[in-house]
CSV table of C-alpha atoms and ligand atoms in Angstrom, one decimal:
chain,number,residue,atom,x,y,z
A,1,GLU,CA,84.1,142.3,53.5
A,2,VAL,CA,84.2,141.9,57.3
A,3,GLU,CA,83.6,138.2,56.9
A,4,VAL,CA,86.3,137.8,54.3
A,5,GLU,CA,88.8,139.5,56.6
A,6,ALA,CA,87.8,137.4,59.5
A,7,GLU,CA,87.9,134.2,57.5
A,8,LYS,CA,91.5,135.1,56.5
A,9,VAL,CA,92.6,135.2,60.1
A,10,VAL,CA,90.9,131.9,60.8
A,11,ALA,CA,92.3,130.2,57.7
A,12,GLU,CA,95.8,131.3,58.5
A,13,LEU,CA,95.4,129.9,62.0
A,14,ARG,CA,94.1,126.7,60.7
A,15,GLU,CA,97.0,126.3,58.4
A,16,ARG,CA,99.7,127.2,61.0
A,17,CYS,CA,98.2,124.9,63.6
A,18,ALA,CA,97.9,121.9,61.3
A,19,THR,CA,99.2,118.7,62.8
A,20,PRO,CA,99.2,115.9,60.2
A,21,ALA,CA,100.4,112.5,61.3
A,22,SER,CA,103.7,112.9,59.6
A,23,LEU,CA,104.5,116.1,61.7
A,24,LEU,CA,103.3,114.3,64.9
A,25,TRP,CA,105.7,111.4,64.2
A,26,ASP,CA,108.5,113.9,63.9
A,27,VAL,CA,107.5,115.4,67.2
A,28,ALA,CA,107.3,111.9,68.8
A,29,ALA,CA,110.7,111.0,67.4
A,30,ALA,CA,112.1,114.3,68.7
A,31,MET,CA,110.6,113.6,72.1
A,32,ALA,CA,112.2,110.1,72.2
A,33,GLY,CA,115.5,111.6,71.0
A,34,GLU,CA,115.5,114.3,73.7
A,35,MET,CA,114.7,111.7,76.3
A,36,GLY,CA,117.8,109.8,75.3
A,37,ALA,CA,119.9,113.0,75.3
A,38,GLY,CA,118.6,114.0,78.8
A,39,LEU,CA,119.5,110.6,80.2
A,40,GLU,CA,122.9,110.6,78.6
A,41,LYS,CA,124.3,113.6,80.6
A,42,GLU,CA,123.3,116.4,83.0
A,43,GLY,CA,122.1,119.3,80.8
A,44,GLY,CA,122.0,117.0,77.7
A,45,SER,CA,118.5,118.2,76.7
A,46,ARG,CA,115.9,120.8,77.5
A,47,VAL,CA,113.9,117.8,78.7
A,48,LYS,CA,115.7,117.4,82.0
A,49,MET,CA,114.9,113.7,82.7
A,50,LEU,CA,115.4,114.1,86.4
A,51,LEU,CA,116.0,111.1,88.6
A,52,SER,CA,113.1,110.7,91.0
A,53,TYR,CA,115.0,108.3,93.3
A,54,VAL,CA,111.7,106.3,93.3
A,55,ASP,CA,113.0,102.8,92.6
A,56,LYS,CA,110.1,100.9,93.9
A,57,LEU,CA,106.5,101.6,93.0
A,58,PRO,CA,103.6,100.5,95.1
A,59,THR,CA,102.6,96.9,94.7
A,60,GLY,CA,99.1,97.0,96.2
A,61,ARG,CA,100.3,95.2,99.3
A,62,GLU,CA,101.1,98.2,101.4
A,63,GLU,CA,99.4,98.5,104.8
A,64,GLY,CA,98.9,101.3,107.3
A,65,LEU,CA,97.9,105.0,107.6
A,66,PHE,CA,99.6,107.5,105.3
A,67,TYR,CA,99.3,111.1,104.5
A,68,GLY,CA,99.7,113.1,101.2
A,69,LEU,CA,100.1,116.7,100.3
A,70,ASP,CA,99.6,117.8,96.7
A,71,LEU,CA,100.7,121.2,95.5
A,72,GLY,CA,99.9,121.6,91.9
A,73,GLY,CA,99.3,125.0,90.1
A,74,THR,CA,95.9,126.2,91.4
A,75,ASN,CA,94.9,124.2,94.4
A,76,PHE,CA,96.5,122.1,96.9
A,77,ARG,CA,95.1,119.0,98.6
A,78,VAL,CA,95.7,117.3,101.9
A,79,LEU,CA,94.7,113.7,102.2
A,80,LYS,CA,94.9,110.6,104.4
A,81,VAL,CA,94.6,107.0,103.2
A,82,HIS,CA,94.3,103.8,105.1
A,83,LEU,CA,95.8,101.0,103.2
A,84,GLY,CA,94.6,97.5,103.9
A,85,GLY,CA,97.0,95.3,101.9
A,86,SER,CA,96.5,93.3,98.8
A,87,LYS,CA,92.9,92.2,99.5
A,88,LYS,CA,91.4,95.4,100.8
A,89,HIS,CA,93.6,98.1,99.0
A,90,VAL,CA,92.4,101.5,100.0
A,91,VAL,CA,90.1,100.9,103.0
A,92,ASN,CA,89.4,104.5,103.6
A,93,SER,CA,90.6,107.9,102.4
A,94,GLU,CA,89.7,111.5,103.3
A,95,SER,CA,90.9,114.6,101.5
A,96,ARG,CA,90.4,118.3,101.4
A,97,GLU,CA,91.1,120.8,98.7
A,98,VAL,CA,92.2,124.4,99.4
A,99,SER,CA,92.8,127.0,96.8
A,100,ILE,CA,96.1,128.8,97.0
A,101,PRO,CA,95.6,132.6,97.6
A,102,PRO,CA,97.1,134.2,94.5
A,103,HIS,CA,99.4,136.6,96.5
A,104,LEU,CA,101.1,133.5,98.0
A,105,MET,CA,102.2,132.5,94.5
A,106,SER,CA,104.7,135.4,94.3
A,107,GLY,CA,105.4,136.1,97.9
A,108,THR,CA,108.1,134.5,100.0
A,109,SER,CA,108.9,130.8,100.5
A,110,SER,CA,108.1,130.9,104.3
A,111,GLU,CA,104.7,132.4,103.7
A,112,LEU,CA,103.8,129.7,101.1
A,113,PHE,CA,105.0,126.8,103.2
A,114,GLY,CA,103.6,128.4,106.4
A,115,PHE,CA,100.2,128.4,104.7
A,116,ILE,CA,100.5,124.9,103.5
A,117,ALA,CA,101.7,123.6,106.9
A,118,GLY,CA,98.8,125.5,108.5
A,119,GLU,CA,96.2,123.8,106.4
A,120,LEU,CA,97.8,120.4,106.8
A,121,GLY,CA,97.8,121.0,110.6
A,122,LYS,CA,94.1,121.8,110.6
A,123,PHE,CA,93.3,118.7,108.5
A,124,VAL,CA,95.3,116.4,110.8
A,125,ALA,CA,93.8,117.8,113.9
A,126,GLU,CA,90.2,117.4,112.6
A,127,GLU,CA,90.9,113.9,111.3
A,128,GLU,CA,92.8,112.8,114.4
A,129,GLU,CA,89.9,111.7,116.6
A,130,GLY,CA,90.0,108.0,117.1
A,131,THR,CA,92.9,107.3,114.7
A,132,ASP,CA,95.8,107.3,117.2
A,133,MET,CA,99.1,106.2,115.6
A,134,PRO,CA,100.4,103.0,117.2
A,135,ASN,CA,102.7,103.8,120.1
A,136,GLY,CA,104.1,107.2,119.1
A,137,LYS,CA,105.1,106.3,115.6
A,138,LYS,CA,105.5,109.3,113.5
A,139,LYS,CA,103.0,110.1,110.7
A,140,GLU,CA,104.4,109.4,107.3
A,141,LEU,CA,103.7,112.0,104.7
A,142,GLY,CA,104.3,112.0,100.9
A,143,PHE,CA,104.6,115.5,99.3
A,144,THR,CA,103.6,116.0,95.7
A,145,PHE,CA,105.3,119.2,94.6
A,146,SER,CA,104.7,119.7,90.9
A,147,PHE,CA,107.5,122.0,89.8
A,148,PRO,CA,111.0,121.0,88.5
A,149,VAL,CA,113.0,119.7,91.4
A,150,ARG,CA,116.5,118.3,91.4
A,151,GLN,CA,116.3,115.4,93.8
A,152,ARG,CA,119.0,114.3,96.1
A,153,SER,CA,117.1,111.4,97.5
A,154,VAL,CA,113.6,110.2,97.5
A,155,ALA,CA,112.8,112.7,100.2
A,156,SER,CA,114.8,115.7,99.4
A,157,GLY,CA,115.5,118.0,96.5
A,158,THR,CA,116.0,121.6,95.5
A,159,LEU,CA,113.8,123.7,93.3
A,160,VAL,CA,115.2,124.2,89.9
A,161,LYS,CA,112.7,126.9,88.8
A,162,TRP,CA,109.1,127.8,89.1
A,163,THR,CA,106.6,127.3,86.3
A,164,LYS,CA,102.9,128.0,85.8
A,165,ALA,CA,101.8,131.1,87.8
A,166,PHE,CA,104.4,130.7,90.6
A,167,SER,CA,107.4,132.9,91.0
A,168,ILE,CA,108.8,133.0,94.6
A,169,ASP,CA,112.4,133.9,94.1
A,170,ASP,CA,113.8,133.0,97.5
A,171,ALA,CA,112.7,129.4,97.1
A,172,VAL,CA,114.7,128.7,94.0
A,173,GLY,CA,117.7,126.5,94.8
A,174,GLU,CA,116.3,125.6,98.3
A,175,ASP,CA,115.3,122.2,99.5
A,176,VAL,CA,111.5,122.1,99.4
A,177,VAL,CA,111.3,119.3,102.0
A,178,ALA,CA,113.4,121.3,104.4
A,179,GLU,CA,111.2,124.3,103.9
A,180,LEU,CA,108.1,122.2,104.5
A,181,GLN,CA,109.6,120.5,107.6
A,182,THR,CA,110.6,123.9,109.0
A,183,ALA,CA,107.1,125.2,108.5
A,184,MET,CA,105.6,122.0,110.1
A,185,VAL,CA,107.8,122.4,113.1
A,186,LYS,CA,106.6,126.0,113.5
A,187,GLN,CA,103.0,124.6,113.6
A,188,GLY,CA,104.0,122.0,116.1
A,189,LEU,CA,103.2,119.3,113.5
A,190,ASP,CA,105.0,116.0,114.1
A,191,MET,CA,105.2,114.4,110.8
A,192,HIS,CA,108.0,112.8,108.7
A,193,VAL,CA,108.2,113.5,105.0
A,194,ALA,CA,109.0,110.1,103.5
A,195,ALA,CA,108.8,111.0,99.8
A,196,LEU,CA,109.0,114.1,97.6
A,197,ILE,CA,107.5,113.6,94.2
A,198,ASN,CA,105.5,115.5,91.6
A,199,ASP,CA,102.1,114.8,90.1
A,200,ALA,CA,103.3,112.8,87.1
A,201,VAL,CA,105.3,110.5,89.4
A,202,GLY,CA,102.2,110.3,91.8
A,203,THR,CA,99.9,109.5,88.9
A,204,LEU,CA,102.2,106.7,87.8
A,205,ALA,CA,102.4,105.4,91.3
A,206,GLY,CA,98.6,105.7,91.9
A,207,ALA,CA,97.8,103.8,88.8
A,208,ARG,CA,100.5,101.2,89.3
A,209,TYR,CA,99.1,100.4,92.7
A,210,TYR,CA,96.2,98.7,90.9
A,211,ASP,CA,97.8,97.7,87.6
A,212,GLU,CA,101.3,96.6,87.1
A,213,ASP,CA,101.2,97.2,83.3
A,214,VAL,CA,101.2,101.0,83.9
A,215,VAL,CA,104.5,102.4,82.4
A,216,ALA,CA,103.9,106.1,82.5
A,217,GLY,CA,102.0,108.8,84.3
A,218,VAL,CA,101.1,112.0,82.4
A,219,ILE,CA,99.5,115.2,83.5
A,220,PHE,CA,97.5,117.7,81.5
A,221,GLY,CA,96.3,120.2,84.0
A,222,THR,CA,97.4,123.8,84.6
A,223,GLY,CA,100.8,122.5,83.2
A,224,THR,CA,101.9,119.3,81.7
A,225,ASN,CA,104.5,116.8,82.6
A,226,ALA,CA,105.2,113.0,82.3
A,227,ALA,CA,107.1,110.4,84.3
A,228,TYR,CA,107.9,106.8,83.3
A,229,VAL,CA,109.8,103.7,84.5
A,230,GLU,CA,113.3,103.4,83.0
A,231,LYS,CA,115.8,100.6,83.4
A,232,ALA,CA,118.5,101.9,85.8
A,233,ASN,CA,121.2,100.7,83.5
A,234,ALA,CA,119.9,102.7,80.7
A,235,ILE,CA,120.7,106.0,82.5
A,236,PRO,CA,124.3,106.8,81.6
A,237,LYS,CA,124.3,110.1,83.7
A,238,TRP,CA,123.5,108.2,86.9
A,239,GLU,CA,126.6,107.9,89.0
A,240,GLY,CA,125.2,106.4,92.1
A,241,GLU,CA,124.7,102.8,93.1
A,242,LEU,CA,122.1,101.0,91.1
A,243,PRO,CA,118.9,100.1,93.0
A,244,ASN,CA,118.0,96.5,93.7
A,245,SER,CA,114.9,96.7,91.7
A,246,GLY,CA,116.9,97.7,88.6
A,247,ASP,CA,114.3,100.4,87.8
A,248,MET,CA,114.2,104.1,88.2
A,249,VAL,CA,111.2,106.4,87.8
A,250,ILE,CA,112.3,109.4,85.6
A,251,ASN,CA,110.6,112.7,86.0
A,252,MET,CA,110.8,114.0,82.5
A,253,GLU,CA,109.8,117.6,83.0
A,254,TRP,CA,108.6,117.4,79.3
A,255,GLY,CA,106.8,120.8,79.6
A,256,ASN,CA,110.1,122.3,78.5
A,257,PHE,CA,110.4,120.1,75.4
A,258,TYR,CA,111.0,122.1,72.1
A,259,SER,CA,111.4,120.9,68.6
A,260,SER,CA,111.4,122.9,65.3
A,261,HIS,CA,108.6,120.6,64.3
A,262,LEU,CA,106.2,122.2,66.8
A,263,PRO,CA,103.6,124.3,65.0
A,264,VAL,CA,104.2,127.6,66.8
A,265,THR,CA,102.1,130.6,65.7
A,266,GLU,CA,102.4,134.4,66.1
A,267,TYR,CA,100.0,134.0,69.0
A,268,ASP,CA,102.1,131.5,70.8
A,269,GLU,CA,105.2,133.6,70.3
A,270,ALA,CA,103.5,136.6,71.8
A,271,LEU,CA,102.1,134.6,74.7
A,272,ASP,CA,105.6,133.2,75.4
A,273,LYS,CA,107.3,136.6,75.2
A,274,GLU,CA,104.9,138.1,77.7
A,275,SER,CA,105.0,135.1,80.1
A,276,LEU,CA,106.7,134.7,83.4
A,277,ASN,CA,109.2,132.3,81.8
A,278,PRO,CA,109.9,133.4,78.2
A,279,GLY,CA,111.7,130.8,76.1
A,280,GLU,CA,110.9,128.0,78.5
A,281,GLN,CA,108.1,125.4,78.7
A,282,ILE,CA,107.2,125.8,75.1
A,283,TYR,CA,105.5,122.4,74.8
A,284,GLU,CA,103.5,123.2,78.0
A,285,LYS,CA,102.4,126.5,76.5
A,286,LEU,CA,101.0,124.7,73.5
A,287,THR,CA,99.3,121.8,75.4
A,288,SER,CA,98.1,122.8,78.9
A,289,GLY,CA,95.2,124.4,80.7
A,290,MET,CA,96.9,127.5,81.9
A,291,TYR,CA,97.5,128.7,78.3
A,292,LEU,CA,94.9,127.4,75.9
A,293,GLY,CA,92.3,130.0,76.8
A,294,ASP,CA,94.8,132.8,76.4
A,295,ILE,CA,95.8,131.6,72.9
A,296,VAL,CA,92.2,131.7,71.9
A,297,ARG,CA,91.9,135.2,73.5
A,298,ARG,CA,94.8,136.4,71.4
A,299,VAL,CA,93.2,135.1,68.2
A,300,LEU,CA,89.9,136.7,69.0
A,301,LEU,CA,91.6,140.0,69.6
A,302,LYS,CA,93.3,139.9,66.3
A,303,LEU,CA,89.9,139.0,64.7
A,304,SER,CA,88.4,142.0,66.4
A,305,LEU,CA,91.1,144.4,65.4
A,306,GLN,CA,91.6,143.2,61.9
A,307,SER,CA,88.0,142.5,60.7
A,308,GLY,CA,85.7,144.3,63.2
A,309,ILE,CA,83.6,141.2,63.1
A,310,PHE,CA,82.4,141.8,66.7
A,311,GLY,CA,81.2,145.3,65.8
A,312,SER,CA,82.6,148.4,67.4
A,313,ILE,CA,83.3,146.9,70.8
A,314,ASP,CA,85.6,148.0,73.6
A,315,ASN,CA,88.5,145.6,73.2
A,316,SER,CA,89.8,146.1,76.8
A,317,LYS,CA,88.6,142.7,78.1
A,318,LEU,CA,90.0,141.0,75.0
A,319,LYS,CA,93.3,142.7,75.7
A,320,THR,CA,93.6,141.5,79.2
A,321,ARG,CA,96.0,138.5,79.6
A,322,PHE,CA,94.4,135.3,80.9
A,323,HIS,CA,91.0,136.9,81.0
A,324,LEU,CA,89.6,134.1,78.9
A,325,ARG,CA,90.3,130.9,80.6
A,326,THR,CA,90.5,127.3,79.4
A,327,PRO,CA,87.2,126.3,81.1
A,328,HIS,CA,85.5,129.1,79.2
A,329,ILE,CA,86.8,127.9,75.8
A,330,SER,CA,85.8,124.4,76.8
A,331,ALA,CA,82.3,125.4,77.5
A,332,MET,CA,82.0,127.2,74.1
A,333,HIS,CA,83.6,124.3,72.3
A,334,HIS,CA,81.1,121.8,73.8
A,335,ASP,CA,78.1,124.1,73.0
A,336,GLU,CA,75.5,121.9,71.4
A,337,THR,CA,72.6,124.3,71.3
A,338,PRO,CA,71.4,124.9,67.7
A,339,ASP,CA,72.0,128.7,68.0
A,340,LEU,CA,75.2,128.4,70.1
A,341,LYS,CA,73.6,130.1,73.1
A,342,ILE,CA,76.5,129.2,75.4
A,343,VAL,CA,79.0,130.8,73.1
A,344,ALA,CA,76.9,134.0,73.0
A,345,GLU,CA,76.6,133.9,76.7
A,346,LYS,CA,80.4,133.6,77.3
A,347,LEU,CA,81.3,136.2,74.7
A,348,HIS,CA,78.9,138.5,76.4
A,349,GLN,CA,79.8,137.8,80.1
A,350,ILE,CA,83.5,137.4,79.8
A,351,LEU,CA,84.5,139.6,76.8
A,352,GLU,CA,81.6,142.0,76.6
A,353,ILE,CA,81.0,141.0,73.0
A,354,THR,CA,77.3,141.3,72.2
A,355,HIS,CA,75.0,140.8,69.3
A,356,THR,CA,77.1,138.2,67.4
A,357,SER,CA,75.7,136.4,64.4
A,358,LEU,CA,75.5,132.7,64.3
A,359,GLU,CA,78.2,132.6,61.7
A,360,THR,CA,80.5,134.6,64.0
A,361,ARG,CA,79.8,132.3,66.9
A,362,LYS,CA,80.6,129.3,64.7
A,363,MET,CA,83.9,131.0,63.9
A,364,VAL,CA,84.7,131.3,67.6
A,365,VAL,CA,83.9,127.6,68.1
A,366,GLU,CA,86.2,126.7,65.3
A,367,ILE,CA,89.0,128.7,66.8
A,368,CYS,CA,88.6,126.9,70.1
A,369,ASP,CA,88.6,123.6,68.1
A,370,ILE,CA,91.8,124.5,66.2
A,371,VAL,CA,93.7,125.4,69.4
A,372,ALA,CA,92.4,122.5,71.5
A,373,ARG,CA,92.9,119.9,68.7
A,374,ARG,CA,96.4,121.0,68.1
A,375,ALA,CA,97.1,120.7,71.9
A,376,ALA,CA,95.5,117.3,72.1
A,377,ARG,CA,97.3,115.9,69.0
A,378,LEU,CA,100.7,117.3,70.3
A,379,ALA,CA,99.9,115.6,73.6
A,380,ALA,CA,99.3,112.3,71.9
A,381,ALA,CA,102.6,112.7,70.0
A,382,GLY,CA,104.4,113.1,73.4
A,383,VAL,CA,102.9,109.9,74.7
A,384,ALA,CA,103.8,108.2,71.5
A,385,GLY,CA,107.4,109.5,72.1
A,386,ILE,CA,107.5,107.7,75.4
A,387,LEU,CA,106.3,104.5,73.9
A,388,MET,CA,108.8,104.8,71.2
A,389,LYS,CA,111.6,105.3,73.7
A,390,LEU,CA,110.4,102.2,75.6
A,391,GLY,CA,110.2,100.2,72.3
A,392,ARG,CA,106.5,99.7,73.0
A,393,ASN,CA,105.1,101.4,69.9
A,394,GLY,CA,105.4,98.4,67.6
A,395,GLY,CA,103.0,96.0,69.2
A,396,ILE,CA,105.1,93.1,68.2
A,397,ASP,CA,105.5,91.3,71.5
A,398,ASN,CA,102.0,92.2,72.7
A,399,GLN,CA,103.2,93.4,76.0
A,400,ARG,CA,100.4,95.5,77.5
A,401,SER,CA,101.3,99.1,78.2
A,402,VAL,CA,99.1,101.4,80.2
A,403,ILE,CA,99.5,105.2,80.2
A,404,ALA,CA,97.9,106.8,83.2
A,405,ILE,CA,96.7,110.3,82.6
A,406,ASP,CA,95.4,112.9,85.0
A,407,GLY,CA,94.9,116.7,85.3
A,408,GLY,CA,92.0,119.1,85.1
A,409,LEU,CA,92.3,119.6,81.3
A,410,PHE,CA,92.3,115.8,80.5
A,411,GLU,CA,89.5,115.3,83.0
A,412,HIS,CA,87.1,118.1,82.1
A,413,TYR,CA,87.8,119.0,78.5
A,414,THR,CA,86.0,116.1,76.8
A,415,LYS,CA,87.0,117.0,73.2
A,416,PHE,CA,90.7,117.4,74.2
A,417,ARG,CA,90.6,114.0,75.8
A,418,GLU,CA,88.8,112.3,73.0
A,419,CYS,CA,91.1,113.8,70.4
A,420,LEU,CA,94.2,112.8,72.4
A,421,GLU,CA,93.0,109.2,72.6
A,422,SER,CA,92.0,108.9,69.0
A,423,THR,CA,95.2,110.5,67.8
A,424,LEU,CA,97.2,108.1,69.8
A,425,GLY,CA,95.4,105.3,68.0
A,426,GLU,CA,96.0,107.0,64.6
A,427,LEU,CA,99.7,107.2,65.4
A,428,LEU,CA,100.2,103.7,66.7
A,429,GLY,CA,98.1,102.0,64.1
A,430,GLU,CA,95.5,99.3,64.7
A,431,GLU,CA,97.8,96.5,65.7
A,432,ALA,CA,100.0,98.4,68.2
A,433,SER,CA,96.9,100.2,69.6
A,434,LYS,CA,95.6,96.8,70.8
A,435,SER,CA,98.3,96.6,73.4
A,436,VAL,CA,98.3,100.2,74.5
A,437,ALA,CA,95.7,101.6,76.9
A,438,VAL,CA,95.1,105.1,78.1
A,439,LYS,CA,93.6,105.3,81.6
A,440,HIS,CA,92.2,108.3,83.5
A,441,ALA,CA,94.0,108.0,86.8
A,442,ASN,CA,91.8,110.0,89.0
A,443,ASP,CA,93.6,111.9,91.8
A,444,GLY,CA,96.8,109.9,91.4
A,445,SER,CA,98.8,112.9,92.3
A,446,GLY,CA,97.4,113.1,95.8
A,447,ILE,CA,97.1,109.5,96.6
A,448,GLY,CA,100.4,108.6,94.8
A,449,ALA,CA,102.5,110.5,97.2
A,450,ALA,CA,100.9,108.7,100.2
A,451,LEU,CA,101.4,105.4,98.3
A,452,ILE,CA,105.1,106.1,97.6
A,453,ALA,CA,105.5,107.2,101.3
A,454,ALA,CA,104.1,103.8,102.2
A,455,SER,CA,106.3,101.7,99.8
A,456,GLN,CA,109.4,103.7,101.0
A,457,SER,CA,108.7,103.1,104.6
A,458,ARG,CA,108.2,99.4,104.1
B,501,ADP,P1,96.8,121.5,88.8
B,501,ADP,O1,97.5,121.3,87.5
B,501,ADP,O2,97.0,122.9,89.3
B,501,ADP,O3,97.2,120.4,89.8
B,501,ADP,P2,94.3,120.4,87.9
B,501,ADP,O4,94.9,119.2,87.4
B,501,ADP,O5,93.1,120.4,88.7
B,501,ADP,O6,95.3,121.4,88.6
B,501,ADP,O7,94.0,121.3,86.5
B,501,ADP,C1,93.5,122.5,86.6
B,501,ADP,C2,93.4,123.1,85.2
B,501,ADP,O8,92.5,122.3,84.4
B,501,ADP,C3,93.0,124.5,85.2
B,501,ADP,O9,94.0,125.3,85.1
B,501,ADP,C4,92.2,124.5,83.8
B,501,ADP,O10,93.0,125.0,82.8
B,501,ADP,C5,91.9,123.1,83.5
B,501,ADP,N1,90.4,122.9,83.7
B,501,ADP,C6,89.7,122.8,84.8
B,501,ADP,N2,88.4,122.7,84.6
B,501,ADP,C7,88.2,122.7,83.3
B,501,ADP,C8,87.2,122.6,82.4
B,501,ADP,N3,85.9,122.5,82.8
B,501,ADP,N4,87.4,122.6,81.1
B,501,ADP,C9,88.6,122.7,80.6
B,501,ADP,N5,89.7,122.8,81.4
B,501,ADP,C10,89.5,122.8,82.7
B,502,MG,MG1,97.2,118.5,90.3
C-alpha cells in the first residue's frame, strides 16, 4: 500500500517532467524566437538580450598585467593574470576565492561593495611585492558581475534586478562600476575598471582567447545565463554607432526565458511562488544549481506526507526550504555502492530519515535522476536554440562552432553534464553534431574579465 502510493507520486513526476526530443525542439525554437524578439526592441522579450558593449573579444595576442574580480552567486574571486602575447599566452595567474557572508547578500550596497573592495585590496597588497606597474600606470581591472545589468558602455551599467540569493534594494538602478569605484577609493585602491561583464560573457571571452571558433559562453552554476556573438547589423534595437568589428556580444539573460512548452510541475510552481523573485527566472529555476536540490526536497516531502514511505519521521527538515542542496542530490545520484550507502547517509544526515529500504533509496535516486535529467535536457535545448538563431544547427557548411560552458553545476554534476552533451547530440543529429563542440571553459568568468580589460585597453 505504502509502496503503491509512493510509486504514484514518482510516476506522476516522471510523466510531468518528460522531455521528448519534440518538446525540446519546441523549446529550442521558442528560445531562438525570443532571442529575435529581444533584439528587435527594448522590452520585446522576457529574454532581455542586453548589449554588452564588448565588440572585440580577446585574440590571444594581449600583453601585460591585468586584474579580474568575479562576483557570482556564492563566492567571489579576485585574480591577476600576466599575459605574454600570442606565443606565451597566460604566463602566470594567481587567484583567491572568498565566500560572501550571507548577511551581505541582503544588506546595503555600500556594505557589499566595501567588503569586495576590502578583499581586493588585501589581494593586491599581498601580490604587489616585486610586480611594480611600469611608471605609475594604473592597474586595469575587469569586473565580472553576474546579475542583469543594463550597460551604458563597456565599463558602466546599472543593475536591473537581483537574482539568485541576492536582494539589496538600494543597489537596483545604480551603476555597479561607480559603486565599486567609490568603495575602492575608500580603501585607497588605485585601480581603473576597464570592463564590466558577467560570467557568461567572461566564459565566452576566456574560451575565445584560445579558440576563435567559440561562438557562445554558457553558465550552469548557482544560476544560468548565456552570451554569444551577434552581427551588429542584426540588432534592430541598437541605436548607437556600429562598431568597427561588426560584432557585438549579447548578454542574453536567458534565465528569465519562459515558454508554455517548459514542463513545469506543481513543485516548480510552489518553489517559484515562495522564491525571492516569483514569476521570474523560470528557466533558471528549472535548470540551475540553486534550485535543483530544492525541487527534489519538495518531491520527497510530498512522498513522505502522501505515502509515509520514510516511516513516521519528523518532517521539519524536509519542510525547510533549500535544506537539501544540489551537491547533496548530486552525491546521491552518483552513488554506485550496491546498497546505496551514500543515499542512506545523506537521507540520515541531512533530512533525518533513517532505516530506509533499498527500494526506497532507489526511488530517491530516481527522483534525483528525473529532476537533473529534465534540467540537463532543457539546458541542451537552450544551447540548440542559440545554434538555431545563428543558423549553425544544420551542419551544412561545416563551420565549426564551439560552445564554452562553465559553472559549478556543469563542472561537478557529472550526470548533468553527460546528459546535456548527449542530448545536444540527439537534437542536432549525427551530421550537424560533427561541427559542434561543447567545451568546459574552466574559470572563464574570472579570467575573462581580465582578458576583456586587456583587449579594451589595447
Ligand atoms: P556561481 O554561480 O555562484 O558563480 P559556481 O559556478 O561555482 O558559482 O556554482 C556554484 C553552484 O554549483 C552551487 O550553487 C551548486 O548548486 C553547484 N555545485 C557545486 N558543487 C556541486 C556538486 N558537487 N554537485 C552538484 N552541484 C554542485
Ligand atoms: Mg561563477
